[in-house]
Amino acid sequence: MIGILFGVLVLTASVVVAGVRMFVGPNDANRVIASDLLFFSVIGLIALLGVLVGSRAVFDLVLVATLVGLLATVSLARALTNGRR
Amino acid sequence: MVFDPVLHEHLWMSVTGQVLIVLGSLVFLTAMVGIVRLPDLYTRSSAVATAAGVGVALILLGVFFFVPGVTTAVKLMAAVLLQLVTSSVGAMAVVRSGYLIGSAVYSPTHHNELEERTEGAPGPGKEGRS
């Protein structure tokens, strides 16, 4: 139990820190990297929430989130350069 | 299904799951420190990609020990494999785009293959912009 709570604490702090980096980031690429970290922290938070609440439906959510995470990252990377590779 | 982790029927599963979750959280902690303290985009992205691959995989493995079962195993294994394969791809795509829009390169860096390969294309250049 204490391990799960520690995980929730660290992941929440990670969301906050990623938000700070997104705010102060020197350019847009740093903001994209911070949004990446924020997204993965939220995936971990969703999984830990599933354990705490005792729901199995949450794991479908985790699977879909990992699928969509790559799409979000790659499309943000394309949007950074206006489609140029 | 009401689930109480304290009253888990097998103690070793609870302990193993919590140890794995704490290890994953420590990977996230290093990523957190890295994204604040590291000097440029490229090193920061290495910290974040590590957390995305190893950290999420460890946390999902730990979660599996709390909710065992075949369906959970299939879903979480698929998620872990996808995460391990795609996190590095996403990070590389972002960093390449970041180089092309001219993110600064930390000055002690002395091996820049992208500079030779993207000759003529816009980039930070030899002197490095910030």
GROMACS .gro file of C-alpha atoms in nm:
model
  215
    1MET     CA    1   0.000   0.000   0.000
    2ILE     CA    2   0.276   0.241   0.093
    3GLY     CA    3   0.450   0.164  -0.235
    4ILE     CA    4   0.144   0.258  -0.436
    5LEU     CA    5   0.104   0.581  -0.245
    6PHE     CA    6   0.472   0.663  -0.301
    7GLY     CA    7   0.421   0.601  -0.672
    8VAL     CA    8   0.118   0.830  -0.683
    9LEU     CA    9   0.314   1.099  -0.501
   10VAL     CA   10   0.617   1.081  -0.733
   11LEU     CA   11   0.408   1.071  -1.049
   12THR     CA   12   0.203   1.370  -0.937
   13ALA     CA   13   0.523   1.562  -0.867
   14SER     CA   14   0.643   1.458  -1.212
   15VAL     CA   15   0.326   1.601  -1.371
   16VAL     CA   16   0.386   1.930  -1.187
   17VAL     CA   17   0.752   1.947  -1.292
   18ALA     CA   18   0.666   1.871  -1.653
   19GLY     CA   19   0.410   2.151  -1.640
   20VAL     CA   20   0.676   2.391  -1.511
   21ARG     CA   21   0.915   2.292  -1.791
   22MET     CA   22   0.633   2.340  -2.039
   23PHE     CA   23   0.582   2.689  -1.901
   24VAL     CA   24   0.946   2.803  -1.897
   25GLY     CA   25   1.080   2.589  -2.183
   26PRO     CA   26   1.326   2.783  -2.399
   27ASN     CA   27   1.157   2.672  -2.722
   28ASP     CA   28   0.875   2.456  -2.852
   29ALA     CA   29   1.082   2.136  -2.871
   30ASN     CA   30   1.136   2.148  -2.494
   31ARG     CA   31   0.763   2.190  -2.449
   32VAL     CA   32   0.698   1.881  -2.660
   33ILE     CA   33   0.944   1.680  -2.448
   34ALA     CA   34   0.772   1.803  -2.133
   35SER     CA   35   0.432   1.708  -2.270
   36ASP     CA   36   0.575   1.361  -2.337
   37LEU     CA   37   0.682   1.324  -1.974
   38LEU     CA   38   0.343   1.456  -1.859
   39PHE     CA   39   0.161   1.204  -2.074
   40PHE     CA   40   0.361   0.906  -1.949
   41SER     CA   41   0.321   1.018  -1.589
   42VAL     CA   42  -0.053   1.030  -1.643
   43ILE     CA   43  -0.046   0.677  -1.788
   44GLY     CA   44   0.129   0.555  -1.472
   45LEU     CA   45  -0.118   0.748  -1.256
   46ILE     CA   46  -0.412   0.586  -1.437
   47ALA     CA   47  -0.269   0.238  -1.378
   48LEU     CA   48  -0.206   0.307  -1.007
   49LEU     CA   49  -0.555   0.453  -0.976
   50GLY     CA   50  -0.690   0.129  -1.119
   51VAL     CA   51  -0.520  -0.064  -0.840
   52LEU     CA   52  -0.642   0.173  -0.569
   53VAL     CA   53  -1.001   0.172  -0.692
   54GLY     CA   54  -0.998  -0.198  -0.778
   55SER     CA   55  -1.127  -0.162  -1.131
   56ARG     CA   56  -1.010  -0.378  -1.420
   57ALA     CA   57  -1.162  -0.151  -1.687
   58VAL     CA   58  -0.874   0.090  -1.632
   59PHE     CA   59  -0.626  -0.139  -1.808
   60ASP     CA   60  -0.808  -0.096  -2.139
   61LEU     CA   61  -0.753   0.274  -2.086
   62VAL     CA   62  -0.379   0.218  -2.029
   63LEU     CA   63  -0.350   0.014  -2.349
   64VAL     CA   64  -0.529   0.277  -2.557
   65ALA     CA   65  -0.322   0.554  -2.396
   66THR     CA   66   0.006   0.384  -2.491
   67LEU     CA   67  -0.121   0.351  -2.848
   68VAL     CA   68  -0.226   0.716  -2.869
   69GLY     CA   69   0.091   0.841  -2.698
   70LEU     CA   70   0.310   0.756  -2.994
   71LEU     CA   71   0.068   0.925  -3.234
   72ALA     CA   72   0.064   1.240  -3.023
   73THR     CA   73   0.442   1.253  -2.997
   74VAL     CA   74   0.510   1.194  -3.365
   75SER     CA   75   0.245   1.440  -3.483
   76LEU     CA   76   0.379   1.705  -3.244
   77ALA     CA   77   0.724   1.640  -3.386
   78ARG     CA   78   0.591   1.698  -3.737
   79ALA     CA   79   0.404   2.008  -3.625
   80LEU     CA   80   0.726   2.153  -3.480
   81THR     CA   81   0.885   2.177  -3.824
   82ASN     CA   82   0.559   2.254  -4.011
   83GLY     CA   83   0.573   1.913  -4.180
   84ARG     CA   84   0.936   1.933  -4.296
   85ARG     CA   85   1.148   1.632  -4.201
   86MET     CA   86  -1.469  -0.640  -0.715
   87VAL     CA   87  -1.364  -0.450  -0.406
   88PHE     CA   88  -0.990  -0.472  -0.373
   89ASP     CA   89  -0.788  -0.405  -0.061
   90PRO     CA   90  -0.412  -0.421  -0.118
   91VAL     CA   91  -0.344  -0.461   0.252
   92LEU     CA   92  -0.559  -0.772   0.279
   93HIS     CA   93  -0.415  -0.928  -0.037
   94GLU     CA   94  -0.431  -1.306  -0.018
   95HIS     CA   95  -0.067  -1.359  -0.117
   96LEU     CA   96   0.169  -1.132   0.069
   97TRP     CA   97   0.462  -1.194  -0.166
   98MET     CA   98   0.261  -1.070  -0.464
   99SER     CA   99   0.177  -0.748  -0.284
  100VAL     CA  100   0.539  -0.696  -0.181
  101THR     CA  101   0.676  -0.772  -0.529
  102GLY     CA  102   0.423  -0.541  -0.690
  103GLN     CA  103   0.504  -0.259  -0.453
  104VAL     CA  104   0.878  -0.302  -0.504
  105LEU     CA  105   0.832  -0.284  -0.882
  106ILE     CA  106   0.608   0.023  -0.853
  107VAL     CA  107   0.864   0.197  -0.629
  108LEU     CA  108   1.144   0.116  -0.877
  109GLY     CA  109   0.939   0.263  -1.161
  110SER     CA  110   0.866   0.571  -0.953
  111LEU     CA  111   1.238   0.614  -0.889
  112VAL     CA  112   1.298   0.610  -1.266
  113PHE     CA  113   1.035   0.883  -1.295
  114LEU     CA  114   1.211   1.071  -1.017
  115THR     CA  115   1.537   1.071  -1.217
  116ALA     CA  116   1.345   1.192  -1.522
  117MET     CA  117   1.195   1.467  -1.310
  118VAL     CA  118   1.536   1.580  -1.188
  119GLY     CA  119   1.674   1.546  -1.540
  120ILE     CA  120   1.412   1.760  -1.710
  121VAL     CA  121   1.483   2.040  -1.462
  122ARG     CA  122   1.861   2.022  -1.432
  123LEU     CA  123   1.996   1.899  -1.767
  124PRO     CA  124   2.136   2.168  -1.996
  125ASP     CA  125   1.983   2.117  -2.342
  126LEU     CA  126   1.699   1.953  -2.534
  127TYR     CA  127   1.891   1.640  -2.628
  128THR     CA  128   1.996   1.535  -2.278
  129ARG     CA  129   1.651   1.617  -2.143
  130SER     CA  130   1.492   1.399  -2.404
  131SER     CA  131   1.719   1.110  -2.304
  132ALA     CA  132   1.595   1.139  -1.946
  133VAL     CA  133   1.232   1.149  -2.057
  134ALA     CA  134   1.265   0.856  -2.298
  135THR     CA  135   1.417   0.641  -2.022
  136ALA     CA  136   1.123   0.719  -1.796
  137ALA     CA  137   0.878   0.652  -2.076
  138GLY     CA  138   1.024   0.311  -2.156
  139VAL     CA  139   1.159   0.162  -1.835
  140GLY     CA  140   0.955   0.358  -1.583
  141VAL     CA  141   0.613   0.290  -1.734
  142ALA     CA  142   0.707  -0.074  -1.800
  143LEU     CA  143   0.810  -0.127  -1.435
  144ILE     CA  144   0.497   0.042  -1.302
  145LEU     CA  145   0.270  -0.165  -1.527
  146LEU     CA  146   0.452  -0.486  -1.426
  147GLY     CA  147   0.404  -0.394  -1.061
  148VAL     CA  148   0.035  -0.324  -1.119
  149PHE     CA  149  -0.002  -0.669  -1.273
  150PHE     CA  150   0.096  -0.831  -0.942
  151PHE     CA  151  -0.197  -0.659  -0.772
  152VAL     CA  152  -0.460  -0.758  -1.027
  153PRO     CA  153  -0.345  -1.098  -1.158
  154GLY     CA  154  -0.532  -1.276  -1.432
  155VAL     CA  155  -0.510  -1.367  -1.798
  156THR     CA  156  -0.695  -1.067  -1.942
  157THR     CA  157  -0.494  -0.824  -1.732
  158ALA     CA  158  -0.174  -1.002  -1.835
  159VAL     CA  159  -0.255  -0.974  -2.206
  160LYS     CA  160  -0.351  -0.607  -2.187
  161LEU     CA  161  -0.057  -0.503  -1.970
  162MET     CA  162   0.198  -0.705  -2.169
  163ALA     CA  163   0.075  -0.545  -2.491
  164ALA     CA  164   0.099  -0.202  -2.328
  165VAL     CA  165   0.451  -0.271  -2.194
  166LEU     CA  166   0.579  -0.398  -2.529
  167LEU     CA  167   0.430  -0.102  -2.716
  168GLN     CA  168   0.577   0.138  -2.463
  169LEU     CA  169   0.925  -0.013  -2.482
  170VAL     CA  170   0.925  -0.012  -2.862
  171THR     CA  171   0.766   0.326  -2.931
  172SER     CA  172   0.907   0.554  -2.662
  173SER     CA  173   1.249   0.572  -2.825
  174VAL     CA  174   1.094   0.628  -3.169
  175GLY     CA  175   0.889   0.920  -3.043
  176ALA     CA  176   1.183   1.074  -2.860
  177MET     CA  177   1.406   1.049  -3.168
  178ALA     CA  178   1.138   1.210  -3.387
  179VAL     CA  179   1.094   1.499  -3.145
  180VAL     CA  180   1.468   1.554  -3.110
  181ARG     CA  181   1.526   1.553  -3.485
  182SER     CA  182   1.251   1.812  -3.532
  183GLY     CA  183   1.397   2.009  -3.245
  184TYR     CA  184   1.736   2.009  -3.417
  185LEU     CA  185   1.581   2.126  -3.742
  186ILE     CA  186   1.410   2.423  -3.576
  187GLY     CA  187   1.746   2.519  -3.425
  188SER     CA  188   1.755   2.411  -3.063
  189ALA     CA  189   2.081   2.503  -2.895
  190VAL     CA  190   2.346   2.233  -2.857
  191TYR     CA  191   2.521   2.230  -2.520
  192SER     CA  192   2.869   2.360  -2.595
  193PRO     CA  193   3.083   2.067  -2.456
  194THR     CA  194   2.915   1.839  -2.712
  195HIS     CA  195   3.179   1.752  -2.970
  196HIS     CA  196   3.032   1.485  -3.193
  197ASN     CA  197   2.747   1.605  -3.413
  198GLU     CA  198   2.647   1.365  -3.688
  199LEU     CA  199   2.326   1.551  -3.768
  200GLU     CA  200   2.532   1.856  -3.861
  201GLU     CA  201   2.705   1.667  -4.143
  202ARG     CA  202   2.390   1.490  -4.254
  203THR     CA  203   2.166   1.797  -4.271
  204GLU     CA  204   2.416   2.009  -4.465
  205GLY     CA  205   2.248   2.321  -4.600
  206ALA     CA  206   1.932   2.261  -4.399
  207PRO     CA  207   1.861   2.503  -4.117
  208GLY     CA  208   1.991   2.397  -3.779
  209PRO     CA  209   2.178   2.537  -3.482
  210GLY     CA  210   2.500   2.551  -3.687
  211LYS     CA  211   2.855   2.528  -3.561
  212GLU     CA  212   2.843   2.820  -3.324
  213GLY     CA  213   2.508   2.716  -3.178
  214ARG     CA  214   2.216   2.946  -3.122
  215SER     CA  215   2.017   2.952  -2.806
   0.00000   0.00000   0.00000
